[in-house]
Each structure stands twice: as structure tokens, then as C-alpha cells.
PDB file of C-alpha atoms and ligand atoms in Angstrom:
ATOM      1  CA  MET H  13      17.921  -0.229   5.431  1.00  0.00           C
ATOM      2  CA  GLU H  14      19.873   1.668   2.688  1.00  0.00           C
ATOM      3  CA  VAL H  15      17.930   1.167  -0.544  1.00  0.00           C
ATOM      4  CA  ARG H  16      20.794   1.364  -3.055  1.00  0.00           C
ATOM      5  CA  ASP H  17      21.038  -1.872  -4.985  1.00  0.00           C
ATOM      6  CA  LYS H  18      18.146  -3.482  -3.122  1.00  0.00           C
ATOM      7  CA  VAL H  19      15.351  -5.415  -4.866  1.00  0.00           C
ATOM      8  CA  ILE H  20      12.237  -3.880  -4.051  1.00  0.00           C
ATOM      9  CA  ILE H  21       8.552  -4.805  -4.918  1.00  0.00           C
ATOM     10  CA  VAL H  22       6.197  -2.019  -5.300  1.00  0.00           C
ATOM     11  CA  THR H  23       2.504  -2.831  -5.666  1.00  0.00           C
ATOM     12  CA  GLY H  24       0.266  -0.283  -7.247  1.00  0.00           C
ATOM     13  CA  ALA H  25       3.049   0.877  -9.150  1.00  0.00           C
ATOM     14  CA  SER H  26       1.129   2.276 -12.028  1.00  0.00           C
ATOM     15  CA  GLY H  27      -0.308   5.367 -10.486  1.00  0.00           C
ATOM     16  CA  GLY H  28      -0.452   7.525  -7.472  1.00  0.00           C
ATOM     17  CA  ILE H  29       1.343   6.909  -4.292  1.00  0.00           C
ATOM     18  CA  GLY H  30       3.080   3.744  -5.939  1.00  0.00           C
ATOM     19  CA  LEU H  31       4.159   5.504  -8.902  1.00  0.00           C
ATOM     20  CA  ALA H  32       5.811   8.200  -7.157  1.00  0.00           C
ATOM     21  CA  THR H  33       7.461   5.648  -4.599  1.00  0.00           C
ATOM     22  CA  ALA H  34       8.780   3.624  -7.542  1.00  0.00           C
ATOM     23  CA  ARG H  35      10.324   6.890  -9.178  1.00  0.00           C
ATOM     24  CA  LEU H  36      11.855   7.978  -5.788  1.00  0.00           C
ATOM     25  CA  LEU H  37      13.473   4.388  -4.836  1.00  0.00           C
ATOM     26  CA  ALA H  38      14.705   4.124  -8.422  1.00  0.00           C
ATOM     27  CA  GLU H  39      16.393   7.449  -8.212  1.00  0.00           C
ATOM     28  CA  ARG H  40      18.093   6.063  -5.047  1.00  0.00           C
ATOM     29  CA  GLY H  41      19.237   3.203  -6.967  1.00  0.00           C
ATOM     30  CA  ALA H  42      16.877   0.430  -5.873  1.00  0.00           C
ATOM     31  CA  ARG H  43      16.230  -2.323  -8.610  1.00  0.00           C
ATOM     32  CA  LEU H  44      12.379  -2.684  -8.763  1.00  0.00           C
ATOM     33  CA  ALA H  45       9.639  -5.124  -9.563  1.00  0.00           C
ATOM     34  CA  LEU H  46       6.852  -2.764 -10.439  1.00  0.00           C
ATOM     35  CA  VAL H  47       3.364  -4.403  -9.845  1.00  0.00           C
ATOM     36  CA  ALA H  48      -0.314  -3.572 -10.701  1.00  0.00           C
ATOM     37  CA  ARG H  49      -2.765  -4.824 -13.103  1.00  0.00           C
ATOM     38  CA  SER H  50      -2.176  -2.312 -15.901  1.00  0.00           C
ATOM     39  CA  LYS H  51       0.581  -4.039 -17.888  1.00  0.00           C
ATOM     40  CA  ASP H  52       1.085  -1.266 -20.348  1.00  0.00           C
ATOM     41  CA  LYS H  53       1.586   1.315 -17.593  1.00  0.00           C
ATOM     42  CA  LEU H  54       4.059  -0.793 -15.888  1.00  0.00           C
ATOM     43  CA  GLU H  55       6.179  -1.653 -19.006  1.00  0.00           C
ATOM     44  CA  ALA H  56       6.386   2.257 -19.812  1.00  0.00           C
ATOM     45  CA  LEU H  57       7.443   2.797 -16.326  1.00  0.00           C
ATOM     46  CA  ALA H  58      10.003  -0.077 -16.448  1.00  0.00           C
ATOM     47  CA  ALA H  59      11.418   1.602 -19.706  1.00  0.00           C
ATOM     48  CA  GLU H  60      11.888   4.728 -17.756  1.00  0.00           C
ATOM     49  CA  LEU H  61      13.575   3.361 -14.741  1.00  0.00           C
ATOM     50  CA  PRO H  62      16.690   1.410 -15.319  1.00  0.00           C
ATOM     51  CA  GLY H  63      17.093  -1.947 -13.540  1.00  0.00           C
ATOM     52  CA  SER H  64      13.256  -2.358 -12.936  1.00  0.00           C
ATOM     53  CA  ALA H  65      10.820  -4.923 -14.288  1.00  0.00           C
ATOM     54  CA  ALA H  66       7.236  -5.037 -15.089  1.00  0.00           C
ATOM     55  CA  ILE H  67       5.473  -7.684 -13.186  1.00  0.00           C
ATOM     56  CA  PRO H  68       1.725  -7.358 -13.586  1.00  0.00           C
ATOM     57  CA  ALA H  69      -0.390  -9.130 -10.880  1.00  0.00           C
ATOM     58  CA  ASP H  70      -4.057  -8.832  -9.694  1.00  0.00           C
ATOM     59  CA  MET H  71      -3.357  -8.339  -5.725  1.00  0.00           C
ATOM     60  CA  THR H  72      -6.792  -9.832  -4.967  1.00  0.00           C
ATOM     61  CA  ARG H  73      -5.680 -12.989  -6.626  1.00  0.00           C
ATOM     62  CA  PRO H  74      -3.424 -15.212  -4.228  1.00  0.00           C
ATOM     63  CA  ASP H  75      -2.287 -17.129  -7.145  1.00  0.00           C
ATOM     64  CA  GLU H  76      -1.103 -14.173  -9.120  1.00  0.00           C
ATOM     65  CA  ILE H  77       0.739 -12.716  -5.992  1.00  0.00           C
ATOM     66  CA  ALA H  78       2.528 -16.105  -5.479  1.00  0.00           C
ATOM     67  CA  ASP H  79       3.611 -16.122  -9.203  1.00  0.00           C
ATOM     68  CA  MET H  80       4.728 -12.345  -8.893  1.00  0.00           C
ATOM     69  CA  VAL H  81       6.753 -13.050  -5.836  1.00  0.00           C
ATOM     70  CA  ALA H  82       8.305 -16.081  -7.533  1.00  0.00           C
ATOM     71  CA  GLU H  83       9.102 -14.183 -10.857  1.00  0.00           C
ATOM     72  CA  THR H  84      10.584 -11.349  -8.890  1.00  0.00           C
ATOM     73  CA  GLU H  85      12.951 -13.771  -7.060  1.00  0.00           C
ATOM     74  CA  LYS H  86      13.795 -15.397 -10.383  1.00  0.00           C
ATOM     75  CA  ARG H  87      14.587 -12.189 -12.197  1.00  0.00           C
ATOM     76  CA  PHE H  88      16.458 -10.286  -9.364  1.00  0.00           C
ATOM     77  CA  GLY H  89      17.943 -13.360  -7.294  1.00  0.00           C
ATOM     78  CA  GLY H  90      16.435 -12.154  -4.065  1.00  0.00           C
ATOM     79  CA  ILE H  91      13.817  -9.854  -2.511  1.00  0.00           C
ATOM     80  CA  ASP H  92      14.857  -7.155   0.103  1.00  0.00           C
ATOM     81  CA  VAL H  93      11.984  -5.007   0.487  1.00  0.00           C
ATOM     82  CA  LEU H  94       8.259  -5.325  -0.006  1.00  0.00           C
ATOM     83  CA  VAL H  95       5.930  -2.181  -0.355  1.00  0.00           C
ATOM     84  CA  ASN H  96       2.345  -3.164   0.030  1.00  0.00           C
ATOM     85  CA  ASN H  97       0.776  -0.163  -1.427  1.00  0.00           C
ATOM     86  CA  ALA H  98      -1.796  -1.394  -3.898  1.00  0.00           C
ATOM     87  CA  GLY H  99      -5.363  -0.497  -2.540  1.00  0.00           C
ATOM     88  CA  GLN H 100      -8.752   0.951  -3.028  1.00  0.00           C
ATOM     89  CA  GLY H 101     -11.356   2.731  -1.012  1.00  0.00           C
ATOM     90  CA  TYR H 102     -15.188   1.848  -0.318  1.00  0.00           C
ATOM     91  CA  ASP H 103     -17.524   4.606   1.007  1.00  0.00           C
ATOM     92  CA  ALA H 104     -20.745   3.322   2.500  1.00  0.00           C
ATOM     93  CA  SER H 105     -22.478   3.974   5.754  1.00  0.00           C
ATOM     94  CA  MET H 106     -22.428   0.808   8.026  1.00  0.00           C
ATOM     95  CA  GLU H 107     -26.298   0.035   7.089  1.00  0.00           C
ATOM     96  CA  HIS H 108     -25.555   0.270   3.145  1.00  0.00           C
ATOM     97  CA  ILE H 109     -22.462  -1.943   3.234  1.00  0.00           C
ATOM     98  CA  ASP H 110     -22.675  -4.358   0.317  1.00  0.00           C
ATOM     99  CA  LEU H 111     -21.087  -7.648   1.349  1.00  0.00           C
ATOM    100  CA  GLU H 112     -19.684  -8.292  -2.177  1.00  0.00           C
ATOM    101  CA  ASP H 113     -17.994  -5.002  -2.322  1.00  0.00           C
ATOM    102  CA  PHE H 114     -16.727  -5.162   1.168  1.00  0.00           C
ATOM    103  CA  GLY H 115     -15.353  -8.675   0.281  1.00  0.00           C
ATOM    104  CA  HIS H 116     -13.464  -7.056  -2.639  1.00  0.00           C
ATOM    105  CA  ILE H 117     -11.923  -4.361  -0.438  1.00  0.00           C
ATOM    106  CA  VAL H 118     -10.849  -6.817   2.493  1.00  0.00           C
ATOM    107  CA  GLN H 119      -9.349  -9.118  -0.428  1.00  0.00           C
ATOM    108  CA  LEU H 120      -7.259  -6.108  -1.987  1.00  0.00           C
ATOM    109  CA  ASP H 121      -6.546  -4.089   1.203  1.00  0.00           C
ATOM    110  CA  VAL H 122      -5.903  -6.964   3.676  1.00  0.00           C
ATOM    111  CA  VAL H 123      -5.590 -10.335   2.146  1.00  0.00           C
ATOM    112  CA  GLY H 124      -3.602  -9.252  -0.709  1.00  0.00           C
ATOM    113  CA  PRO H 125      -0.895  -7.551   1.412  1.00  0.00           C
ATOM    114  CA  LEU H 126      -1.162 -10.730   3.947  1.00  0.00           C
ATOM    115  CA  VAL H 127      -0.384 -13.167   1.166  1.00  0.00           C
ATOM    116  CA  ALA H 128       2.579 -10.910  -0.295  1.00  0.00           C
ATOM    117  CA  MET H 129       3.909 -11.070   3.194  1.00  0.00           C
ATOM    118  CA  GLN H 130       3.612 -14.709   3.226  1.00  0.00           C
ATOM    119  CA  ARG H 131       5.270 -15.166  -0.066  1.00  0.00           C
ATOM    120  CA  VAL H 132       8.249 -12.740   0.712  1.00  0.00           C
ATOM    121  CA  ALA H 133       9.122 -13.716   4.245  1.00  0.00           C
ATOM    122  CA  PRO H 134      10.731 -16.971   3.402  1.00  0.00           C
ATOM    123  CA  VAL H 135      12.799 -15.334   0.627  1.00  0.00           C
ATOM    124  CA  MET H 136      13.853 -12.529   2.887  1.00  0.00           C
ATOM    125  CA  ARG H 137      14.730 -15.102   5.651  1.00  0.00           C
ATOM    126  CA  ARG H 138      17.000 -16.867   3.053  1.00  0.00           C
ATOM    127  CA  GLY H 139      18.489 -13.672   2.409  1.00  0.00           C
ATOM    128  CA  GLY H 140      19.137 -12.931   6.047  1.00  0.00           C
ATOM    129  CA  VAL H 141      17.414  -9.298   5.862  1.00  0.00           C
ATOM    130  CA  GLY H 142      14.046  -7.667   4.880  1.00  0.00           C
ATOM    131  CA  ALA H 143      11.813  -4.754   5.315  1.00  0.00           C
ATOM    132  CA  ILE H 144       7.936  -4.910   4.631  1.00  0.00           C
ATOM    133  CA  VAL H 145       6.328  -1.421   4.281  1.00  0.00           C
ATOM    134  CA  ASN H 146       2.410  -1.887   4.600  1.00  0.00           C
ATOM    135  CA  VAL H 147       0.383   1.413   3.591  1.00  0.00           C
ATOM    136  CA  SER H 148      -2.482   1.784   5.782  1.00  0.00           C
ATOM    137  CA  SER H 149      -4.439   5.240   6.004  1.00  0.00           C
ATOM    138  CA  GLY H 150      -5.391   7.749   8.402  1.00  0.00           C
ATOM    139  CA  LEU H 151      -8.942   6.283   8.258  1.00  0.00           C
ATOM    140  CA  ALA H 152      -7.551   3.413  10.231  1.00  0.00           C
ATOM    141  CA  LEU H 153      -7.200   5.835  13.102  1.00  0.00           C
ATOM    142  CA  MET H 154     -10.559   7.469  13.047  1.00  0.00           C
ATOM    143  CA  ALA H 155     -14.263   7.113  12.860  1.00  0.00           C
ATOM    144  CA  MET H 156     -15.115   8.992   9.871  1.00  0.00           C
ATOM    145  CA  PRO H 157     -19.140   8.489   9.044  1.00  0.00           C
ATOM    146  CA  GLY H 158     -19.451   6.550   5.764  1.00  0.00           C
ATOM    147  CA  MET H 159     -16.199   5.136   5.690  1.00  0.00           C
ATOM    148  CA  SER H 160     -16.510   2.148   7.970  1.00  0.00           C
ATOM    149  CA  PRO H 161     -15.780  -0.493   5.358  1.00  0.00           C
ATOM    150  CA  TYR H 162     -12.118   1.264   4.271  1.00  0.00           C
ATOM    151  CA  SER H 163     -11.501   1.938   7.924  1.00  0.00           C
ATOM    152  CA  ALA H 164     -12.087  -1.556   8.798  1.00  0.00           C
ATOM    153  CA  ALA H 165      -9.950  -2.940   6.040  1.00  0.00           C
ATOM    154  CA  LYS H 166      -7.035  -0.627   6.841  1.00  0.00           C
ATOM    155  CA  ARG H 167      -7.310  -1.160  10.835  1.00  0.00           C
ATOM    156  CA  ALA H 168      -7.157  -4.873  10.052  1.00  0.00           C
ATOM    157  CA  LEU H 169      -3.878  -4.340   7.878  1.00  0.00           C
ATOM    158  CA  VAL H 170      -2.620  -2.519  11.141  1.00  0.00           C
ATOM    159  CA  GLY H 171      -3.137  -5.476  13.341  1.00  0.00           C
ATOM    160  CA  LEU H 172      -1.689  -7.814  10.838  1.00  0.00           C
ATOM    161  CA  SER H 173       1.441  -5.524  10.399  1.00  0.00           C
ATOM    162  CA  LEU H 174       2.219  -4.949  14.001  1.00  0.00           C
ATOM    163  CA  THR H 175       1.872  -8.477  15.076  1.00  0.00           C
ATOM    164  CA  ALA H 176       4.097  -9.684  12.020  1.00  0.00           C
ATOM    165  CA  ARG H 177       6.577  -7.032  12.954  1.00  0.00           C
ATOM    166  CA  ALA H 178       7.103  -8.860  16.479  1.00  0.00           C
ATOM    167  CA  GLU H 179       6.748 -12.122  14.922  1.00  0.00           C
ATOM    168  CA  LEU H 180       9.539 -11.619  12.317  1.00  0.00           C
ATOM    169  CA  SER H 181      11.860  -9.349  14.315  1.00  0.00           C
ATOM    170  CA  GLY H 182      14.149 -12.286  15.287  1.00  0.00           C
ATOM    171  CA  ASP H 183      14.662 -13.144  11.589  1.00  0.00           C
ATOM    172  CA  GLY H 184      15.991  -9.619  10.654  1.00  0.00           C
ATOM    173  CA  ILE H 185      12.804  -8.736   8.737  1.00  0.00           C
ATOM    174  CA  VAL H 186      11.308  -5.418   9.717  1.00  0.00           C
ATOM    175  CA  VAL H 187       7.652  -4.628   9.104  1.00  0.00           C
ATOM    176  CA  SER H 188       6.560  -1.124   9.087  1.00  0.00           C
ATOM    177  CA  LEU H 189       3.249   0.873   8.694  1.00  0.00           C
ATOM    178  CA  VAL H 190       2.776   4.184   6.778  1.00  0.00           C
ATOM    179  CA  TYR H 191      -0.462   6.166   7.281  1.00  0.00           C
ATOM    180  CA  PRO H 192      -1.002   8.638   4.549  1.00  0.00           C
ATOM    181  CA  TYR H 193      -3.583  11.155   5.106  1.00  0.00           C
ATOM    182  CA  ALA H 194      -5.726  12.788   1.936  1.00  0.00           C
ATOM    183  CA  THR H 195      -3.478  12.483  -0.929  1.00  0.00           C
ATOM    184  CA  MET H 196      -3.825  13.953  -4.382  1.00  0.00           C
ATOM    185  CA  THR H 197      -4.196  10.768  -6.453  1.00  0.00           C
ATOM    186  CA  ASP H 198      -6.848   9.126  -8.407  1.00  0.00           C
ATOM    187  CA  PHE H 199      -7.855   7.401  -5.046  1.00  0.00           C
ATOM    188  CA  GLU H 200     -11.100   9.424  -4.795  1.00  0.00           C
ATOM    189  CA  ALA H 201     -12.347   8.537  -8.394  1.00  0.00           C
ATOM    190  CA  ASN H 202     -11.336   4.816  -7.814  1.00  0.00           C
ATOM    191  CA  THR H 203     -13.092   4.594  -4.576  1.00  0.00           C
ATOM    192  CA  ILE H 204     -16.269   2.362  -4.762  1.00  0.00           C
ATOM    193  CA  LYS H 205     -19.238   4.396  -3.575  1.00  0.00           C
ATOM    194  CA  ALA H 206     -22.506   3.146  -2.107  1.00  0.00           C
ATOM    195  CA  SER H 207     -25.449   3.904  -4.324  1.00  0.00           C
ATOM    196  CA  GLY H 208     -27.217   7.065  -3.198  1.00  0.00           C
ATOM    197  CA  GLU H 209     -24.369   8.118  -0.895  1.00  0.00           C
ATOM    198  CA  GLU H 210     -22.322  10.013  -3.339  1.00  0.00           C
ATOM    199  CA  ASP H 211     -23.596  13.469  -2.336  1.00  0.00           C
ATOM    200  CA  GLU H 212     -21.740  13.651   0.955  1.00  0.00           C
ATOM    201  CA  GLU H 213     -18.537  12.455  -0.989  1.00  0.00           C
ATOM    202  CA  SER H 214     -16.563  15.507  -1.476  1.00  0.00           C
ATOM    203  CA  GLU H 215     -17.013  16.590   1.960  1.00  0.00           C
ATOM    204  CA  ARG H 216     -15.785  13.360   3.483  1.00  0.00           C
ATOM    205  CA  HIS H 217     -12.624  13.464   1.225  1.00  0.00           C
ATOM    206  CA  SER H 218     -12.067  17.011   1.724  1.00  0.00           C
ATOM    207  CA  GLY H 219      -9.160  16.132   4.290  1.00  0.00           C
ATOM    208  CA  GLY H 220     -11.038  17.548   7.077  1.00  0.00           C
ATOM    209  CA  GLY H 221      -9.778  20.995   6.462  1.00  0.00           C
ATOM    210  CA  PHE H 222      -6.200  20.046   6.128  1.00  0.00           C
ATOM    211  CA  PRO H 223      -4.730  20.463   2.649  1.00  0.00           C
ATOM    212  CA  PRO H 224      -4.083  17.310   0.760  1.00  0.00           C
ATOM    213  CA  ASP H 225      -0.575  16.019   0.488  1.00  0.00           C
ATOM    214  CA  SER H 226       1.306  15.189  -2.700  1.00  0.00           C
ATOM    215  CA  ALA H 227       2.066  11.627  -3.703  1.00  0.00           C
ATOM    216  CA  ASP H 228       5.769  12.712  -3.823  1.00  0.00           C
ATOM    217  CA  TYR H 229       5.380  13.412   0.001  1.00  0.00           C
ATOM    218  CA  VAL H 230       4.008   9.963   0.801  1.00  0.00           C
ATOM    219  CA  ALA H 231       6.861   8.404  -1.166  1.00  0.00           C
ATOM    220  CA  GLN H 232       9.138  10.063   1.024  1.00  0.00           C
ATOM    221  CA  LEU H 233       7.383   8.579   3.861  1.00  0.00           C
ATOM    222  CA  ILE H 234       7.560   5.071   2.553  1.00  0.00           C
ATOM    223  CA  LEU H 235      11.359   5.716   1.938  1.00  0.00           C
ATOM    224  CA  GLU H 236      11.745   6.907   5.643  1.00  0.00           C
ATOM    225  CA  ALA H 237       9.916   3.637   6.891  1.00  0.00           C
ATOM    226  CA  ILE H 238      12.438   1.316   4.805  1.00  0.00           C
ATOM    227  CA  GLU H 239      15.267   3.355   5.868  1.00  0.00           C
ATOM    228  CA  THR H 240      14.664   3.673   9.602  1.00  0.00           C
ATOM    229  CA  GLY H 241      12.507   0.620  10.138  1.00  0.00           C
ATOM    230  CA  ALA H 242       9.999   2.709  12.273  1.00  0.00           C
ATOM    231  CA  ALA H 243       7.045   0.724  13.296  1.00  0.00           C
ATOM    232  CA  GLU H 244       4.603   3.462  12.307  1.00  0.00           C
ATOM    233  CA  VAL H 245       5.155   6.629  10.002  1.00  0.00           C
ATOM    234  CA  PHE H 246       2.371   9.007  10.130  1.00  0.00           C
ATOM    235  CA  ALA H 247       1.737  11.499   7.386  1.00  0.00           C
ATOM    236  CA  HIS H 248       1.258  14.376  10.156  1.00  0.00           C
ATOM    237  CA  ASP H 249       2.086  14.400  13.722  1.00  0.00           C
ATOM    238  CA  TRP H 250      -1.395  15.291  14.892  1.00  0.00           C
ATOM    239  CA  MET H 251      -2.462  11.665  13.354  1.00  0.00           C
ATOM    240  CA  ASN H 252      -0.489   9.796  16.145  1.00  0.00           C
ATOM    241  CA  LYS H 253      -2.632  10.020  19.105  1.00  0.00           C
ATOM    242  CA  PRO H 254      -3.975   7.547  21.697  1.00  0.00           C
ATOM    243  CA  ARG H 255      -6.957   5.588  20.166  1.00  0.00           C
TER     244      ARG H 255
HETATM  245  N1  LIG M  12      -4.917   8.877  -1.772  1.00  0.00           N
HETATM  246  C1  LIG M  12      -5.200   9.035  -0.634  1.00  0.00           C
HETATM  247  O1  LIG M  12      -5.939   9.891  -0.110  1.00  0.00           O
HETATM  248  C2  LIG M  12      -4.956   8.013   0.310  1.00  0.00           C
HETATM  249  C3  LIG M  12      -5.036   8.216   1.682  1.00  0.00           C
HETATM  250  C4  LIG M  12      -4.480   7.059   2.625  1.00  0.00           C
HETATM  251  C5  LIG M  12      -4.138   5.846   2.083  1.00  0.00           C
HETATM  252  N2  LIG M  12      -4.223   5.703   0.867  1.00  0.00           N
HETATM  253  C6  LIG M  12      -3.615   4.349   0.331  1.00  0.00           C
HETATM  254  O2  LIG M  12      -2.326   4.652  -0.426  1.00  0.00           O
HETATM  255  C7  LIG M  12      -2.373   3.421  -1.302  1.00  0.00           C
HETATM  256  C8  LIG M  12      -2.187   3.954  -2.714  1.00  0.00           C
HETATM  257  O3  LIG M  12      -3.353   4.586  -3.063  1.00  0.00           O
HETATM  258  P1  LIG M  12      -3.304   5.980  -4.188  1.00  0.00           P
HETATM  259  O4  LIG M  12      -3.700   7.064  -3.536  1.00  0.00           O
HETATM  260  O5  LIG M  12      -2.166   5.978  -5.086  1.00  0.00           O
HETATM  261  O6  LIG M  12      -4.570   5.238  -5.090  1.00  0.00           O
HETATM  262  P2  LIG M  12      -4.717   5.358  -6.743  1.00  0.00           P
HETATM  263  O7  LIG M  12      -4.065   6.478  -7.344  1.00  0.00           O
HETATM  264  O8  LIG M  12      -6.063   4.803  -6.916  1.00  0.00           O
HETATM  265  O9  LIG M  12      -3.618   3.952  -7.100  1.00  0.00           O
HETATM  266  C9  LIG M  12      -4.020   2.551  -6.868  1.00  0.00           C
HETATM  267  C10 LIG M  12      -2.991   1.869  -7.159  1.00  0.00           C
HETATM  268  O10 LIG M  12      -3.200   0.417  -6.731  1.00  0.00           O
HETATM  269  C11 LIG M  12      -3.390  -0.332  -7.922  1.00  0.00           C
HETATM  270  N3  LIG M  12      -4.315  -1.466  -7.832  1.00  0.00           N
HETATM  271  C12 LIG M  12      -5.640  -1.398  -7.676  1.00  0.00           C
HETATM  272  N4  LIG M  12      -6.316  -2.386  -7.629  1.00  0.00           N
HETATM  273  C13 LIG M  12      -5.483  -3.257  -7.973  1.00  0.00           C
HETATM  274  C14 LIG M  12      -5.455  -4.786  -7.789  1.00  0.00           C
HETATM  275  N5  LIG M  12      -6.546  -5.630  -7.797  1.00  0.00           N
HETATM  276  N6  LIG M  12      -4.362  -5.444  -8.062  1.00  0.00           N
HETATM  277  C15 LIG M  12      -3.054  -4.743  -8.203  1.00  0.00           C
HETATM  278  N7  LIG M  12      -2.987  -3.453  -7.999  1.00  0.00           N
HETATM  279  C16 LIG M  12      -4.212  -2.781  -7.861  1.00  0.00           C
HETATM  280  C17 LIG M  12      -3.733   0.546  -9.064  1.00  0.00           C
HETATM  281  O11 LIG M  12      -3.154   0.023 -10.365  1.00  0.00           O
HETATM  282  P3  LIG M  12      -4.062  -0.772 -11.327  1.00  0.00           P
HETATM  283  O12 LIG M  12      -5.301  -0.128 -11.661  1.00  0.00           O
HETATM  284  O13 LIG M  12      -3.175  -0.735 -12.576  1.00  0.00           O
HETATM  285  O14 LIG M  12      -4.109  -2.288 -11.119  1.00  0.00           O
HETATM  286  C18 LIG M  12      -2.968   1.798  -8.770  1.00  0.00           C
HETATM  287  O15 LIG M  12      -1.472   1.590  -9.222  1.00  0.00           O
HETATM  288  C19 LIG M  12      -3.638   2.564  -1.132  1.00  0.00           C
HETATM  289  O16 LIG M  12      -3.376   1.559  -0.325  1.00  0.00           O
HETATM  290  C20 LIG M  12      -4.639   3.580  -0.418  1.00  0.00           C
HETATM  291  O17 LIG M  12      -5.507   2.908   0.290  1.00  0.00           O
HETATM  292  C21 LIG M  12      -4.519   6.657  -0.046  1.00  0.00           C
END
């Protein structure tokens, strides 16, 4: 889908990959609903990007997601694209997974994107066309010790996305996945860490010897997913292997 003049929701637009994506899409002429919890950051960004609006929402809250989608449709008159990018990591070995922390990560990384898809699908169906891009992770494709909670959440998002793609294809709605690898954002700082396991942190987040990507690079991948409608877009070819 060509993004010029399209109405695009970008979640997690207050920083990192979402911020870079919002700037890139605005540069290409899209009209943006900027979503995250940080109202001040969103309002500053909306002032910078013509045709965009700050629509704060906590993506762990289904009621706030519903309000955000309704507000976007009301302000812009429709929704063409949803970029489900807001997310957070949680590092813990399997034996030390705290169920409350795991529940939070699943709520943000899986349930939030699901609810957003459920809410935008009818709007897109009415418009006759739509694109949904869900941001997963390279860790959904591998078994990295100490990262199972995040890997599990991002794998669940893969299952939801590929199945939704099949379900919605007859309605003109294309669902895609983007798999970033280690990317230079505040992600690591924002990752929840199991107590006593912080020491292995830097090694696990080092990117396995590969240099980390920039947020601008991942934003280009998200644009590519919208434009091509590819089922899966990988940050690096080597990530696309049988699993
Ligand atoms: N960076 C990496 O190495 C990497 C690798 C693979 C995949 N990813 C994925 O890429 C996506 C973006 O991550 P990032 O690297 O840009 O991380 P980041 O710099 O930590 O940014 C996270 C974004 O999500 C928003 N967010 C967090 N909790 C939220 C909530 N409850 N409700 C609404 N928004 C929320 C944050 O805004 P507020 O705090 O203002 O709410 C922020 O805008 C995530 O899905 C992440 O899992 C990142």
C-alpha cells in the first residue's frame, strides 16, 4: 500500500523504533495517530509532524485501546494502517519467571496488539482496504537462554499475525510481521530484569556479535512491510531460516 495521505496508527511512537517510524511515514505524506503513554512526548511530536495527532493510550488496557481506535476514526474519518509496535522485554530464566511480570509482558506484547487488530479490522473492512504490521522480534525465532518470557510473547504474536493474515485476506486487509534484531533504542533499559540475573544482561543483549541496527533502519523495514504487504520482513536474511 502506498502510504501518502493514508491514516496510520503507530503505537509506541514516543521513542525508539516507533518514533523513527512516525517520522519516516510523516515524511512520506501519511497522516498519523501517535500512540503511547507519554502524552507530552506525543504532543511535541504531533507539533513537529503536520497532519498528525497525539492520541495517548496504555496498550495494556483494552478499554484505552478501544477509545484510541474510536478517537482515531473520529478525527481522521477512517484508518488505513495499524503499526503495532509498542512493546517491552522481560529477561528471566524459565525457573525465575515471575507470573505477574510475565502477565504484564503478555498483556503488552500480545493482548494489546490483538485488541488493536480486533478494533481496527471492522473500520478497515468498511474502508475496503487495510494493512496491519505487527512488530515481533528476532528472539521469536531463536532460543536464547534467559529470554524465554519475551521470546514466548513475541512467538505468540507471530501465531496470531500469520493466522489473522489468512483470515483477513479476503477482506482486503493485509497482516504483516516485522522481525527487528538488536536495535539501538531504550529497549534494553526498559526491559524488566529478573532479580539476581542482571550480570548476564549485557552479553545477552550484545546482538550475538552482529552490530546493532539503528531505529531508522527498522523504520524502513516497517515501511517496506506496508508497501509490499509481505507476510514477514526480517532485519537480516540469516534470521529467515527453518525453525
Ligand atoms: N530494540 C530492540 O533491540 C528490539 C529488537 C526486537 C524487537 N523490538 C521490538 O520493537 C518494538 C519497539 O521497541 P523499541 O526498541 O523502540 O523500544 P523502546 O525504545 O523501549 O520504546 C518502546 C515504546 O513502546 C511504548 N510503550 C511501552 N509500554 C507501553 C504501554 N503500556 N502502552 C503504550 N505504549 C507503551 C513506549 O512509550 P511510553 O513509555 O511513552 O508508553 C515507547 O514509545 C517493541 O515491540 C520491541 O519488542 C525491539
